[in-house]
Short mmCIF file of C-alpha atoms in Angstrom, two decimals:
data_model
loop_
_atom_site.label_atom_id
_atom_site.label_comp_id
_atom_site.label_asym_id
_atom_site.label_seq_id
_atom_site.Cartn_x
_atom_site.Cartn_y
_atom_site.Cartn_z
CA MET Q 1 0.00 0.00 0.00
CA GLU Q 2 1.25 3.46 -0.89
CA SER Q 3 1.40 5.85 2.03
CA ASN Q 4 2.18 9.04 0.14
CA TYR Q 5 -1.31 10.47 0.37
CA PRO Q 6 -1.74 13.72 -1.58
CA LYS Q 7 -1.06 17.11 -0.05
CA PHE Q 8 -4.34 18.87 0.53
CA THR Q 9 -3.21 21.94 -1.40
CA ASP Q 10 -2.37 19.80 -4.43
CA ILE Q 11 -5.89 18.41 -4.79
CA THR Q 12 -7.90 20.13 -7.50
CA THR Q 13 -10.32 17.37 -8.48
CA VAL Q 14 -12.44 14.94 -6.44
CA ALA Q 15 -14.85 12.15 -7.36
CA CYS Q 16 -18.40 11.69 -6.14
CA VAL Q 17 -19.63 8.12 -6.56
CA GLY Q 18 -23.41 8.28 -6.30
CA VAL Q 19 -25.18 11.61 -6.77
CA GLY Q 20 -28.47 11.24 -4.96
CA THR Q 21 -29.46 13.65 -2.20
CA ILE Q 22 -26.28 13.08 -0.17
CA GLY Q 23 -23.85 12.60 -3.05
CA GLY Q 24 -25.27 15.58 -4.91
CA GLY Q 25 -24.98 17.66 -1.77
CA TRP Q 26 -21.36 16.64 -1.43
CA ALA Q 27 -20.73 17.54 -5.07
CA ALA Q 28 -22.22 21.00 -4.56
CA TYR Q 29 -20.07 21.52 -1.47
CA PHE Q 30 -16.87 20.42 -3.22
CA LEU Q 31 -17.65 22.77 -6.10
CA SER Q 32 -18.19 25.63 -3.66
CA ARG Q 33 -14.66 25.03 -2.32
CA GLY Q 34 -13.23 25.58 -5.79
CA LEU Q 35 -12.74 21.90 -6.62
CA ALA Q 36 -13.63 20.13 -9.85
CA VAL Q 37 -15.97 17.14 -9.46
CA ARG Q 38 -16.01 13.95 -11.49
CA ALA Q 39 -19.26 12.09 -10.80
CA TRP Q 40 -20.52 8.58 -11.39
CA ASP Q 41 -24.04 7.27 -10.85
CA PRO Q 42 -25.88 4.40 -12.57
CA SER Q 43 -29.08 6.44 -12.93
CA PRO Q 44 -29.82 7.26 -16.60
CA ASP Q 45 -30.68 10.85 -15.64
CA ALA Q 46 -27.71 11.30 -13.33
CA GLU Q 47 -26.41 14.45 -14.98
CA ALA Q 48 -29.78 16.22 -14.97
CA LYS Q 49 -30.42 15.14 -11.39
CA LEU Q 50 -27.01 16.38 -10.27
CA ARG Q 51 -27.54 19.70 -12.03
CA ARG Q 52 -30.84 20.20 -10.19
CA LEU Q 53 -29.26 19.38 -6.83
CA ILE Q 54 -26.35 21.77 -7.41
CA ASP Q 55 -28.63 24.58 -8.60
CA ALA Q 56 -30.82 24.14 -5.52
CA ALA Q 57 -27.84 24.22 -3.15
CA TRP Q 58 -25.91 27.05 -4.78
CA PRO Q 59 -27.83 30.02 -3.31
CA ALA Q 60 -27.20 28.72 0.21
CA LEU Q 61 -23.53 28.05 -0.53
CA THR Q 62 -23.21 31.53 -2.02
CA ALA Q 63 -24.70 33.03 1.14
CA LEU Q 64 -22.15 31.15 3.26
CA GLY Q 65 -19.28 32.25 1.02
CA LEU Q 66 -17.74 30.65 -2.05
CA ALA Q 67 -14.08 30.03 -2.78
CA GLY Q 68 -12.71 32.54 -5.26
CA ASN Q 69 -12.50 29.96 -8.05
CA ALA Q 70 -15.77 28.19 -7.29
CA SER Q 71 -18.01 27.30 -10.21
CA LYS Q 72 -21.21 25.30 -10.13
CA ASP Q 73 -20.49 24.14 -13.68
CA ASN Q 74 -17.11 22.59 -12.90
CA PHE Q 75 -18.33 18.99 -12.92
CA THR Q 76 -18.51 16.08 -15.33
CA VAL Q 77 -20.62 12.93 -15.17
CA HIS Q 78 -19.17 9.64 -16.38
CA ALA Q 79 -20.79 6.36 -17.34
CA ASP Q 80 -17.65 4.38 -16.53
CA LEU Q 81 -16.58 4.20 -12.87
CA ALA Q 82 -12.86 3.86 -13.56
CA GLU Q 83 -13.00 6.85 -15.88
CA ALA Q 84 -14.69 8.93 -13.18
CA LEU Q 85 -11.85 8.16 -10.76
CA GLU Q 86 -9.05 9.19 -13.10
CA GLY Q 87 -6.88 12.02 -11.83
CA VAL Q 88 -8.75 12.64 -8.59
CA GLY Q 89 -7.20 13.36 -5.19
CA PHE Q 90 -10.11 12.12 -3.07
CA ILE Q 91 -13.23 9.99 -3.53
CA GLN Q 92 -16.56 10.35 -1.69
CA GLU Q 93 -18.87 7.34 -2.01
CA SER Q 94 -22.56 8.03 -1.37
CA ALA Q 95 -24.43 4.97 -2.61
CA PRO Q 96 -27.78 3.90 -1.08
CA GLU Q 97 -27.66 2.33 2.37
CA ASP Q 98 -27.59 -1.29 1.18
CA LEU Q 99 -24.77 -3.39 2.64
CA ALA Q 100 -24.34 -5.72 -0.34
CA LEU Q 101 -24.31 -2.75 -2.70
CA LYS Q 102 -21.80 -0.89 -0.53
CA ARG Q 103 -19.49 -3.91 -0.36
CA ASP Q 104 -19.49 -4.41 -4.11
CA LEU Q 105 -19.09 -0.74 -4.95
CA LEU Q 106 -16.31 -0.05 -2.44
CA ALA Q 107 -14.43 -3.10 -3.76
CA ARG Q 108 -14.73 -1.75 -7.30
CA ILE Q 109 -13.64 1.73 -6.21
CA ALA Q 110 -10.65 0.40 -4.29
CA ALA Q 111 -9.58 -1.62 -7.33
CA ALA Q 112 -9.92 1.28 -9.77
CA ALA Q 113 -8.72 4.22 -7.69
CA PRO Q 114 -5.12 5.43 -7.72
CA GLY Q 115 -3.15 3.68 -4.98
CA ASN Q 116 -2.62 6.74 -2.81
CA VAL Q 117 -6.15 8.13 -2.90
CA VAL Q 118 -8.35 7.86 0.19
CA VAL Q 119 -12.01 6.85 -0.18
CA GLY Q 120 -14.61 8.28 2.22
CA SER Q 121 -18.00 6.60 2.57
CA SER Q 122 -21.15 8.57 3.40
CA THR Q 123 -22.76 5.55 5.05
CA SER Q 124 -25.36 6.43 7.69
CA GLY Q 125 -24.74 3.48 9.97
CA TYR Q 126 -22.56 0.69 8.59
CA GLY Q 127 -19.02 0.28 9.87
CA MET Q 128 -16.16 0.16 7.38
CA THR Q 129 -15.09 -3.25 8.72
CA GLU Q 130 -18.33 -4.81 7.46
CA MET Q 131 -18.40 -2.78 4.23
CA ALA Q 132 -14.80 -3.45 3.16
CA VAL Q 133 -14.87 -7.27 3.25
CA ASP Q 134 -14.73 -7.64 -0.54
CA ALA Q 135 -12.04 -5.01 -1.16
CA ALA Q 136 -8.62 -6.40 -2.11
CA ASP Q 137 -7.01 -3.41 -0.39
CA PRO Q 138 -9.27 -1.92 2.31
CA SER Q 139 -6.48 0.17 3.83
CA ARG Q 140 -7.65 3.44 2.20
CA LEU Q 141 -11.36 2.98 2.93
CA VAL Q 142 -12.70 5.29 5.65
CA VAL Q 143 -16.15 6.30 6.86
CA GLY Q 144 -16.78 10.01 6.27
CA HIS Q 145 -20.34 10.31 7.54
CA PRO Q 146 -21.94 13.69 6.81
CA PHE Q 147 -25.16 15.16 8.12
CA ASN Q 148 -27.89 16.08 5.67
CA PRO Q 149 -27.70 18.41 3.84
CA PRO Q 150 -23.93 17.98 3.50
CA TYR Q 151 -23.58 21.28 1.66
CA LEU Q 152 -24.82 23.13 4.77
CA ILE Q 153 -24.28 21.03 7.90
CA PRO Q 154 -20.56 21.11 8.78
CA LEU Q 155 -20.35 17.86 10.76
CA VAL Q 156 -18.45 14.86 9.38
CA GLU Q 157 -17.80 11.79 11.53
CA VAL Q 158 -14.65 9.92 10.52
CA VAL Q 159 -13.73 6.39 11.56
CA GLY Q 160 -11.70 3.65 9.98
CA GLY Q 161 -12.39 -0.07 9.87
CA ARG Q 162 -10.34 -2.96 11.21
CA ASP Q 163 -8.11 -2.96 8.12
CA THR Q 164 -8.00 0.78 7.49
CA ASP Q 165 -4.56 2.34 7.69
CA ALA Q 166 -4.54 4.74 10.66
CA ARG Q 167 -2.71 7.21 8.42
CA ALA Q 168 -5.61 7.13 5.97
CA THR Q 169 -8.07 7.90 8.75
CA ALA Q 170 -5.94 10.80 9.97
CA TRP Q 171 -5.55 12.05 6.40
CA ALA Q 172 -9.31 11.95 5.83
CA SER Q 173 -9.98 13.92 9.01
CA GLY Q 174 -7.41 16.50 7.97
CA TRP Q 175 -8.85 16.72 4.48
CA TYR Q 176 -12.41 17.33 5.67
CA GLU Q 177 -11.15 20.02 8.03
CA PHE Q 178 -9.11 21.57 5.23
CA ILE Q 179 -12.23 22.03 3.10
CA GLY Q 180 -14.13 23.60 5.99
CA LYS Q 181 -15.90 20.76 7.73
CA SER Q 182 -16.24 20.21 11.49
CA VAL Q 183 -14.75 16.78 12.12
CA ILE Q 184 -15.17 14.20 14.85
CA THR Q 185 -12.55 11.47 14.55
CA MET Q 186 -14.02 8.48 16.36
CA ASP Q 187 -11.80 6.14 18.35
CA ARG Q 188 -13.79 3.04 17.41
CA GLU Q 189 -16.61 1.85 15.18
CA VAL Q 190 -20.12 2.18 16.61
CA PRO Q 191 -23.26 1.40 14.56
CA GLY Q 192 -24.83 4.71 13.59
CA PHE Q 193 -21.75 6.60 14.80
CA ILE Q 194 -22.42 9.38 17.34
CA ALA Q 195 -24.83 11.91 15.91
CA ASN Q 196 -27.18 9.38 14.33
CA ARG Q 197 -27.39 7.36 17.55
CA LEU Q 198 -28.36 10.49 19.49
CA GLN Q 199 -30.79 11.59 16.80
CA GLU Q 200 -32.29 8.11 16.60
CA ALA Q 201 -32.91 7.98 20.37
CA LEU Q 202 -34.93 11.20 20.20
CA TRP Q 203 -36.77 9.99 17.07
CA ARG Q 204 -37.79 6.70 18.70
CA GLU Q 205 -39.08 8.45 21.80
CA ALA Q 206 -41.05 10.83 19.57
CA LEU Q 207 -42.66 7.87 17.80
CA HIS Q 208 -43.62 6.37 21.15
CA MET Q 209 -45.24 9.63 22.25
CA VAL Q 210 -47.28 9.88 19.03
CA ASP Q 211 -48.19 6.20 19.24
CA ASN Q 212 -49.43 6.57 22.83
CA GLY Q 213 -51.29 9.81 22.18
CA GLU Q 214 -48.96 11.65 24.58
CA ALA Q 215 -48.00 14.38 22.10
CA THR Q 216 -48.73 15.44 18.54
CA VAL Q 217 -46.16 15.78 15.78
CA GLU Q 218 -46.36 19.57 16.00
CA GLN Q 219 -45.98 19.59 19.80
CA ILE Q 220 -42.89 17.40 19.55
CA ASP Q 221 -41.27 19.67 16.96
CA LEU Q 222 -42.15 22.81 18.91
CA ALA Q 223 -40.74 21.28 22.11
CA ILE Q 224 -37.35 21.10 20.39
CA THR Q 225 -37.31 24.22 18.21
CA ASP Q 226 -38.51 26.51 21.00
CA GLY Q 227 -36.82 24.59 23.81
CA PRO Q 228 -33.50 22.72 23.92
CA GLY Q 229 -32.92 23.19 20.20
CA LEU Q 230 -32.22 26.86 20.79
CA ARG Q 231 -29.38 25.95 23.15
CA TRP Q 232 -27.82 23.17 21.11
CA PRO Q 233 -26.29 25.32 18.32
CA LEU Q 234 -24.01 26.82 20.97
CA GLN Q 235 -23.72 24.02 23.51
CA GLY Q 236 -24.54 20.35 23.16
CA PRO Q 237 -26.59 18.38 25.68
CA MET Q 238 -23.64 17.58 27.92
CA LEU Q 239 -22.50 21.19 28.39
CA THR Q 240 -26.13 22.27 28.68
CA PHE Q 241 -26.57 19.88 31.62
CA HIS Q 242 -23.27 21.03 33.05
CA LEU Q 243 -24.69 24.56 33.21
CA ALA Q 244 -27.93 23.20 34.66
CA GLY Q 245 -25.92 22.35 37.76
CA GLY Q 246 -25.30 26.03 38.45
CA GLU Q 247 -22.04 26.87 40.19
CA GLY Q 248 -21.61 23.19 41.04
CA GLY Q 249 -21.63 22.26 37.37
CA MET Q 250 -22.15 18.71 36.16
CA ALA Q 251 -21.28 17.23 39.56
CA HIS Q 252 -24.17 19.04 41.23
CA MET Q 253 -26.41 18.29 38.27
CA LEU Q 254 -25.72 14.55 38.60
CA ASP Q 255 -26.15 14.61 42.38
CA HIS Q 256 -29.43 16.47 42.07
CA PHE Q 257 -30.95 14.85 38.99
CA GLY Q 258 -29.15 11.50 38.93
CA PRO Q 259 -32.02 9.65 40.63
CA SER Q 260 -34.34 10.75 37.81
CA LEU Q 261 -32.41 8.51 35.44
CA LYS Q 262 -34.50 5.70 36.87
CA SER Q 263 -37.71 7.60 36.16
CA PRO Q 264 -39.75 6.55 33.11
CA TRP Q 265 -38.87 9.65 31.08
CA THR Q 266 -37.86 7.80 27.96
CA ARG Q 267 -38.17 4.42 26.26
CA LEU Q 268 -35.12 3.37 24.31
CA GLU Q 269 -36.81 0.74 22.19
CA ALA Q 270 -38.42 1.43 18.86
CA PRO Q 271 -42.19 0.99 18.75
CA GLU Q 272 -43.91 -1.25 16.24
CA LEU Q 273 -44.32 0.84 13.11
CA THR Q 274 -48.01 -0.02 12.68
CA ASP Q 275 -50.18 1.35 9.92
CA LYS Q 276 -51.81 3.64 12.47
CA LEU Q 277 -48.52 5.03 13.77
CA ARG Q 278 -47.25 5.51 10.25
CA ARG Q 279 -50.44 7.31 9.28
CA ASP Q 280 -50.43 9.47 12.40
CA VAL Q 281 -46.85 10.60 11.79
CA ILE Q 282 -47.40 11.31 8.11
CA ASP Q 283 -50.69 13.16 8.76
CA GLY Q 284 -49.07 15.15 11.53
CA CYS Q 285 -46.25 16.26 9.24
CA ASP Q 286 -48.73 17.23 6.54
CA GLU Q 287 -50.69 19.29 9.06
CA GLU Q 288 -47.55 21.00 10.32
CA ALA Q 289 -46.42 21.76 6.74
CA ASP Q 290 -49.74 23.60 6.29
CA GLY Q 291 -49.73 23.45 2.51
CA ARG Q 292 -46.05 24.26 2.01
CA THR Q 293 -44.26 22.13 -0.58
CA ILE Q 294 -41.09 20.15 0.11
CA ALA Q 295 -39.11 22.70 -1.89
CA GLU Q 296 -40.53 25.53 0.20
CA LEU Q 297 -39.75 23.68 3.42
CA VAL Q 298 -36.19 22.97 2.24
CA ALA Q 299 -35.65 26.63 1.37
CA ALA Q 300 -36.95 27.71 4.77
CA ARG Q 301 -34.74 25.15 6.51
CA ASP Q 302 -31.66 26.27 4.61
CA ALA Q 303 -32.29 29.92 5.39
CA ALA Q 304 -32.72 29.10 9.08
CA ILE Q 305 -29.52 27.06 9.24
CA ILE Q 306 -27.61 29.87 7.55
CA ALA Q 307 -28.97 32.41 10.02
CA VAL Q 308 -28.13 30.24 13.03
CA ARG Q 309 -24.63 29.48 11.79
CA GLN Q 310 -23.92 33.12 10.99
CA ALA Q 311 -25.26 34.21 14.35
CA ILE Q 312 -23.07 31.70 16.17
CA ASP Q 313 -20.00 32.78 14.19
CA GLY Q 314 -20.80 36.40 14.95
CA ILE Q 315 -20.52 35.90 18.71
CA GLY Q 316 -17.43 33.74 18.48
CA ASN Q 317 -19.25 30.54 19.47
CA PRO Q 318 -17.76 30.28 22.99
CA GLY Q 319 -19.54 27.03 23.79
CA ARG Q 320 -18.20 24.79 21.05
CA VAL Q 321 -15.05 22.74 21.36
CA ARG Q 322 -13.64 20.54 18.63
CA THR Q 323 -13.53 16.87 19.55
CA THR Q 324 -11.05 14.53 17.85
#
């Protein structure tokens, strides 16, 4: 295995393998950083789909600030995977979350990619150890899990598999940081990584509350957006609880509220997704949307994220610390 991974400043072109919602979002972000993108996707309308995704993301990326040489037209779409990987300095794989598909595709990418190019996978929950089993050389395969939409949300969780070269994992973390991402380099593989596990716990409890008639979809969303969600952009749940302890900090918080951990405040098992629960959740979302289309909701979401991020940057974001 070659260990001379490219210098970040030498990389001018990257590949996006899969250009659905996540892959297309990645492509738009790479373009906004002044990089050229070579894309591959088996969909017959891949180029038109990618163009729509980039056009939709570009206003938000422009508002956040483009690199001086950024161009939303600096991409090509290729029918041949090996051709798409020619001359690139990094590869982002964003295929659908199907383990057999991921295994096959990552093996093909590893075989076709230049020997010193790292491959990041956008998987939502699979570990690289289980995805890389068919790759002849899995040493350059790393999880680079983004949060949707990847062109706006800065978080990327990076973790290697059992056979990933530790230098490749470190390189990937450095690369994502170099292009402006906020990176968590995980010490070990955990299904769902960190952010998805936390998000999933809240989601499952929300489903239970709807299923039991304890809260409506709108009440659940309002409880977060007008409650703890307003604190989380600055300080995550741990630091928030630390402050809840007053001058005694987390120690006092645990002494005071620790017994409540045994209280039935949450249920960490997913409910049966019955037809009724599915209908209740879907109907609740439709009611909360109040006639707004998906495109309108996406535009509103993007504008809100931009405003929050700019506001946090404006005050210096004293509550955030980088974790690696």
